[in-house]
Coordinates of C-alpha atoms and ligand atoms in Angstrom, one line a residue:
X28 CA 163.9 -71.5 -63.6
X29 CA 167.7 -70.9 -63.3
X30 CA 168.4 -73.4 -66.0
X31 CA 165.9 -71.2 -68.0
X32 CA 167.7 -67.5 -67.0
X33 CA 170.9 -69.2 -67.8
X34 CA 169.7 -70.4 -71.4
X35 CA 167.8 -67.0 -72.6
X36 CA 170.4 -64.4 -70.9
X37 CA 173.7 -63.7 -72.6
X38 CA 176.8 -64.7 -70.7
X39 CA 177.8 -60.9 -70.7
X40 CA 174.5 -59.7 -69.4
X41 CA 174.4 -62.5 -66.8
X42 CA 178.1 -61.5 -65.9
X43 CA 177.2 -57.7 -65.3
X44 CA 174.4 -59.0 -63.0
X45 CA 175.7 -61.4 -61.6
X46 CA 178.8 -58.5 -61.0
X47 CA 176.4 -55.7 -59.4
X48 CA 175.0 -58.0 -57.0
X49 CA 178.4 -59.6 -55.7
X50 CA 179.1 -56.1 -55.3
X51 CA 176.3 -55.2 -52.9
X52 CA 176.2 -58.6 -51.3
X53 CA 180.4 -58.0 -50.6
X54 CA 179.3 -54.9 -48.8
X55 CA 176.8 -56.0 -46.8
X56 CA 179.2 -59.0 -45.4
X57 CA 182.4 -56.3 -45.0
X58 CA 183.8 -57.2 -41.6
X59 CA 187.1 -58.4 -40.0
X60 CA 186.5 -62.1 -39.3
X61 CA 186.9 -63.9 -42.2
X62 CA 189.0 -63.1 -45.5
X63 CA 189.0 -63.9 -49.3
X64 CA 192.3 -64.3 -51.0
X65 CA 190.0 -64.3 -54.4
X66 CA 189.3 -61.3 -53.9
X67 CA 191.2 -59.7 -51.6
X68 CA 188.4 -58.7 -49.3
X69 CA 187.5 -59.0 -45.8
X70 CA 184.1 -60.0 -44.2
X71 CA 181.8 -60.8 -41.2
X72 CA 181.0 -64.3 -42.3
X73 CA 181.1 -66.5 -44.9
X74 CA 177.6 -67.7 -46.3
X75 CA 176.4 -71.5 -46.2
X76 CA 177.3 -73.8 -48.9
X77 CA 176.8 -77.4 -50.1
X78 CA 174.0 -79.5 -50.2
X79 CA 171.9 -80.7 -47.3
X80 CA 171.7 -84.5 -48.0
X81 CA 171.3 -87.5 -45.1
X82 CA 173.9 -89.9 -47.6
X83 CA 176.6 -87.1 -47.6
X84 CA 176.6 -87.1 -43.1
X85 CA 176.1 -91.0 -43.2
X86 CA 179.2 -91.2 -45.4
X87 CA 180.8 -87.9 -43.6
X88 CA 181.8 -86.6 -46.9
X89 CA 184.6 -84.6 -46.9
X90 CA 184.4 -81.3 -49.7
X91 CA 180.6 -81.5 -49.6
X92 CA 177.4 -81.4 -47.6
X93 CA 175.9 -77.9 -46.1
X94 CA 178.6 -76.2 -43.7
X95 CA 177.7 -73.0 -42.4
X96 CA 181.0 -70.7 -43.4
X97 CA 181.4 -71.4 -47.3
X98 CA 180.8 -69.4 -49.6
X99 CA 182.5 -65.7 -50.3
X100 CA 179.6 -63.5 -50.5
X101 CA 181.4 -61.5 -53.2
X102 CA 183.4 -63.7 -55.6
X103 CA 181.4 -66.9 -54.2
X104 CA 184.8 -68.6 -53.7
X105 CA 184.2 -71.7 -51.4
X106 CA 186.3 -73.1 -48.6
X107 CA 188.0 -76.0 -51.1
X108 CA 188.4 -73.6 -53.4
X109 CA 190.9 -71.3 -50.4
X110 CA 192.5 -74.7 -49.6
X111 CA 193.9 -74.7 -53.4
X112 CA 194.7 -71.1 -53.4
X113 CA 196.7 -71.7 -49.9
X114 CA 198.4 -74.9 -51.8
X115 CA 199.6 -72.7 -54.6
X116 CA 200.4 -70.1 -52.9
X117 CA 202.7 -72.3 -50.4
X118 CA 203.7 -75.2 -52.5
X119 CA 204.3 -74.2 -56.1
X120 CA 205.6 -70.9 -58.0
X121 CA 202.5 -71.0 -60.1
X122 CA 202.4 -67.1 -59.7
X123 CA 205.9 -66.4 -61.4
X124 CA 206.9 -68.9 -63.2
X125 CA 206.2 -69.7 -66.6
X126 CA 203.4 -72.2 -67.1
X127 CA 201.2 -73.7 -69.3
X128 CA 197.6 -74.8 -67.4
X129 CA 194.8 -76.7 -68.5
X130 CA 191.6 -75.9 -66.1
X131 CA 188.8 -78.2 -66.5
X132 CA 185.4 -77.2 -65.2
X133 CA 186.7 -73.7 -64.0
X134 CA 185.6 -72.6 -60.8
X135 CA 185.5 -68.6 -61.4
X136 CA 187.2 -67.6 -58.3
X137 CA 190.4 -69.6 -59.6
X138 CA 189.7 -68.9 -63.4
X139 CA 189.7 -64.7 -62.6
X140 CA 193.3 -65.6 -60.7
X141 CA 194.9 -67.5 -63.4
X142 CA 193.7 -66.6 -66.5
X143 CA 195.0 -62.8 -66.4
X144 CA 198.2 -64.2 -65.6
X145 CA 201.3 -63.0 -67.7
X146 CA 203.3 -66.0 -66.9
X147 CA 200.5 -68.4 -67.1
X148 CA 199.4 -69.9 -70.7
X149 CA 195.8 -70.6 -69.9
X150 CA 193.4 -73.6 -71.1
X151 CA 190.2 -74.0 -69.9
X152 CA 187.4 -76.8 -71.1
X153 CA 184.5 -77.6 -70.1
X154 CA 182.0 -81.0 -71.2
X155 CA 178.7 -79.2 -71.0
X156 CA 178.2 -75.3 -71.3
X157 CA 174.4 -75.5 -71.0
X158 CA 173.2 -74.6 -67.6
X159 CA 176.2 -74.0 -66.7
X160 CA 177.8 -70.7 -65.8
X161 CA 180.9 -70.7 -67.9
X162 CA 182.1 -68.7 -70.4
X163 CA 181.8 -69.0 -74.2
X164 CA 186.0 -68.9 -74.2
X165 CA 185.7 -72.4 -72.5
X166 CA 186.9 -75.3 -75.0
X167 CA 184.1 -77.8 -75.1
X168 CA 186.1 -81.5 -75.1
X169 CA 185.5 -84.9 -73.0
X170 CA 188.1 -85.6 -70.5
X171 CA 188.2 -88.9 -71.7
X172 CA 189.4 -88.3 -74.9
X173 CA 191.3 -84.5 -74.4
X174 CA 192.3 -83.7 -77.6
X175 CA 196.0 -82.2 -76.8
X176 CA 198.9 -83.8 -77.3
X177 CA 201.2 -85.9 -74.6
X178 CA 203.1 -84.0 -72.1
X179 CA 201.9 -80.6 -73.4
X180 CA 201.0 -79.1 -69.6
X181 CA 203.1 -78.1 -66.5
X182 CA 199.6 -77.8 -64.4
X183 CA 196.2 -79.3 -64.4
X184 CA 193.4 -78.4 -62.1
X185 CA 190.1 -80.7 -61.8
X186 CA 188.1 -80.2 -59.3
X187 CA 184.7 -81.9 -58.6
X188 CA 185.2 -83.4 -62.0
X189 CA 186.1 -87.3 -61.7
X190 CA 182.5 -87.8 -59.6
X191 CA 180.2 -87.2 -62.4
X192 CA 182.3 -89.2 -65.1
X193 CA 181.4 -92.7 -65.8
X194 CA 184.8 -94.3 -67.0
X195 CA 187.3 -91.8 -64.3
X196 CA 190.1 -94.4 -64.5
X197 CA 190.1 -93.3 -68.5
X198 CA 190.0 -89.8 -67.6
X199 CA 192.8 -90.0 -64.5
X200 CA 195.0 -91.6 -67.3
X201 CA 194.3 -88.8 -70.2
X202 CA 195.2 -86.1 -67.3
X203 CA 197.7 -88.3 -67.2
X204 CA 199.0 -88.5 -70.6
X205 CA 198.8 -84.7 -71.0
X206 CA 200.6 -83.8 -68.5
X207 CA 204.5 -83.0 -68.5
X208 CA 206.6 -85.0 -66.7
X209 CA 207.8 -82.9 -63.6
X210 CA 204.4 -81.4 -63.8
X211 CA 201.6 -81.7 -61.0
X212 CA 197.5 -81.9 -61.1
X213 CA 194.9 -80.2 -58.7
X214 CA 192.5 -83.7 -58.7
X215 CA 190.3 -82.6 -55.3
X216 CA 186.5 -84.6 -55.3
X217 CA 184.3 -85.1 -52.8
X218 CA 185.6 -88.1 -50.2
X219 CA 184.1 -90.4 -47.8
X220 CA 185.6 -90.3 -44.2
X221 CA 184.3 -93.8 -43.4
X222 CA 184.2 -96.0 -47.2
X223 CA 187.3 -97.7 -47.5
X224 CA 186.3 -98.4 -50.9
X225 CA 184.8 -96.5 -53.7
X226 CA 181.4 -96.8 -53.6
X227 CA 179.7 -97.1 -57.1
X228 CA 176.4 -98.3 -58.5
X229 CA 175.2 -98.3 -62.5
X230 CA 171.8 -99.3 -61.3
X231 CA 171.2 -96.3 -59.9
X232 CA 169.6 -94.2 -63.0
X233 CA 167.9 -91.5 -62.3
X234 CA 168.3 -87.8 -60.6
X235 CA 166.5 -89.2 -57.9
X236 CA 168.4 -92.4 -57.3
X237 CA 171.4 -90.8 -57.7
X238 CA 170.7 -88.1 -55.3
X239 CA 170.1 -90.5 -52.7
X240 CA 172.8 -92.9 -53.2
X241 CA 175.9 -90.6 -54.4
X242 CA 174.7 -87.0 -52.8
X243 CA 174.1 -85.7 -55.9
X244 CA 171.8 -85.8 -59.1
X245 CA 175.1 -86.0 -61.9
X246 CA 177.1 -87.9 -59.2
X247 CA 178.0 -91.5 -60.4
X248 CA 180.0 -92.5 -57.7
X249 CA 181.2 -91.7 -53.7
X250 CA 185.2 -92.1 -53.6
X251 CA 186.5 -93.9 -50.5
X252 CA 189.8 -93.9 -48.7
X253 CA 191.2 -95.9 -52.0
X254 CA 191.2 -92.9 -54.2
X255 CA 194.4 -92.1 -53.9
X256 CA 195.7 -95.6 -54.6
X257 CA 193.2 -94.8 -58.0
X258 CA 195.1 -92.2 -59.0
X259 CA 198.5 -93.7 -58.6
X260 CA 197.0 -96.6 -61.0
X261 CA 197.4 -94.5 -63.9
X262 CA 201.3 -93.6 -62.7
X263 CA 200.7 -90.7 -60.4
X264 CA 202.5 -89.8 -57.5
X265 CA 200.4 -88.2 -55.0
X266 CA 201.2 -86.3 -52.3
X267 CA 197.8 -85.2 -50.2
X268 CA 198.5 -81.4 -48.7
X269 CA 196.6 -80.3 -45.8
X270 CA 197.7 -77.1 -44.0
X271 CA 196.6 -78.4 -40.2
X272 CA 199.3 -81.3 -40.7
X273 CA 201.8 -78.7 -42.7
X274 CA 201.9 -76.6 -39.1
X275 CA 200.3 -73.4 -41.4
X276 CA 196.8 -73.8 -40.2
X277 CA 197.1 -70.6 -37.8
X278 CA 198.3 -68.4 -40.6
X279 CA 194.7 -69.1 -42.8
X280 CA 192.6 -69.8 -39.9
X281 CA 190.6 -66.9 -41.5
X282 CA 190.5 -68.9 -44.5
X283 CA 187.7 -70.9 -43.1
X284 CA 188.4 -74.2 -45.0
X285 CA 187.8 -77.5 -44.0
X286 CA 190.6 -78.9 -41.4
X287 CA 189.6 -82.3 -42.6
X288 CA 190.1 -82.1 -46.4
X289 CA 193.1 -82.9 -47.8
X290 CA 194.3 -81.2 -51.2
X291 CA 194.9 -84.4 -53.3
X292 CA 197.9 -83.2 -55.5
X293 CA 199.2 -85.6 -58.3
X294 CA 202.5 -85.1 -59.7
X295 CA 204.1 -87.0 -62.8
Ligands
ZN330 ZN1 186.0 -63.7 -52.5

């Protein structure tokens, strides 16, 4: 039914919508407990998020799985989402510099930031737009095969990308490739407390299967504790941010992110 309202209503139309209700739902949440830096807005609670599956608690995966104080009931930013604003906030001068970004898959919390940027040259892309909510602007490509040139970005953000992507060594390396040297990628997925190593499976076909064995129905894999080691493969240096161990915690503990996900940050 959603895949259907998605297909036969405009983006536009879905947007102003979509726009009236975060409105009213914002409205109903106001309150002083937790805050939004998204969009700048105070509230009562967060709403639950994630995906209530038995695989994602047996594998205590970290950046999915329901949690009770996710999502922002007015921009419907979640709780990894705040982690990366506090990292770019804190970490990088992503706000006055000037930069050149390439957003893949753009969450619209982080889009609606960057995007109206004066300092920031903007590139979004996106695989699929069907069924998905993403604008018409987005640049349909394969991160496999990104059709820009070497070293032609300062930033890239991917989040909750690599998971779904059959070959994501080829991928890591064409984020890779693009990238400037001196510049840093955003690469956050969802990651198993307890796997030392990546868990993956080609047998396992269908929405069903895959549900059941990787948390999710487009899910092709479960990254363990060796995912940062994947990343440096292709060259990276990574350098896993986390505002607990970076003695910030207190000053976002309205934030309401996760204290056990690390930011996975990737710099060339
Ligand atoms: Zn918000």
């Amino acid at each position: 039914m959603k895949f259907v309202l998605k297909k036969y209503i405009p983006f536009w139309l879905g947007r102003k919508i979509r726009g009236s209700y975060q409105k009213i739902n914002g409205f109903l949440y106001t309150g002083n407990s937790c805050f939004c830096p998204f969009c700048n807005k105070s509230f009562r609670k967060f709403l639950p998020g994630g995906i209530d599956l038995p695989v994602l608690y047996e594998k205590q995966i970290v950046g999915a799985g329901y949690r009770l104080n996710d999502v922002c009931p007015r921009c419907y930013s979640l709780d990894r989402d705040r982690l990366v604003y506090i990292f770019l906030k804190e970490k990088t001068t992503v706000f006055t510099s000037p930069i050149k970004l390439f957003h893949v898959a753009p969450e619209g919390c982080i889009r609606a930031l960057l995007s109206s940027r004066h300092n920031i040259t903007y590139v979004p892309g996106v695989k699929y737009l069907e069924g998905y909510y993403y604008s018409r602007q987005t640049n349909l490509l394969d991160i496999t095969n990104i059709p820009y040139s070497d070293n032609a970005f300062d930033v890239i953000i991917c989040n909750h990308v690599l998971e779904h992507i059959p070959d994501d060594l080829l991928a890591i390396k064409e984020l890779y490739r693009i990238l400037k040297p001196g510049g840093w990628a955003i690469l956050q997925v969802p990651i198993s407390k307890v796997l030392q190593t990546t868990f993956e499976d080609d047998t396992q076909i269908t929405k069903q299967d895959r549900e059941r064995a990787f948390g999710q129905f487009d899910h092709v894999r479960i990254y363990g504790q060796d995912y940062k080691a994947r990343l440096e493969s292709a060259g990276f240096v990574v350098k896993p941010f986390n505002p607990g161990k970076e003695n910030i915690q207190g000053k976002y503990r309205n934030y309401a992110i996760n204290p056990d996900e690390d930011l996975f940050v990737a710099y060339k």
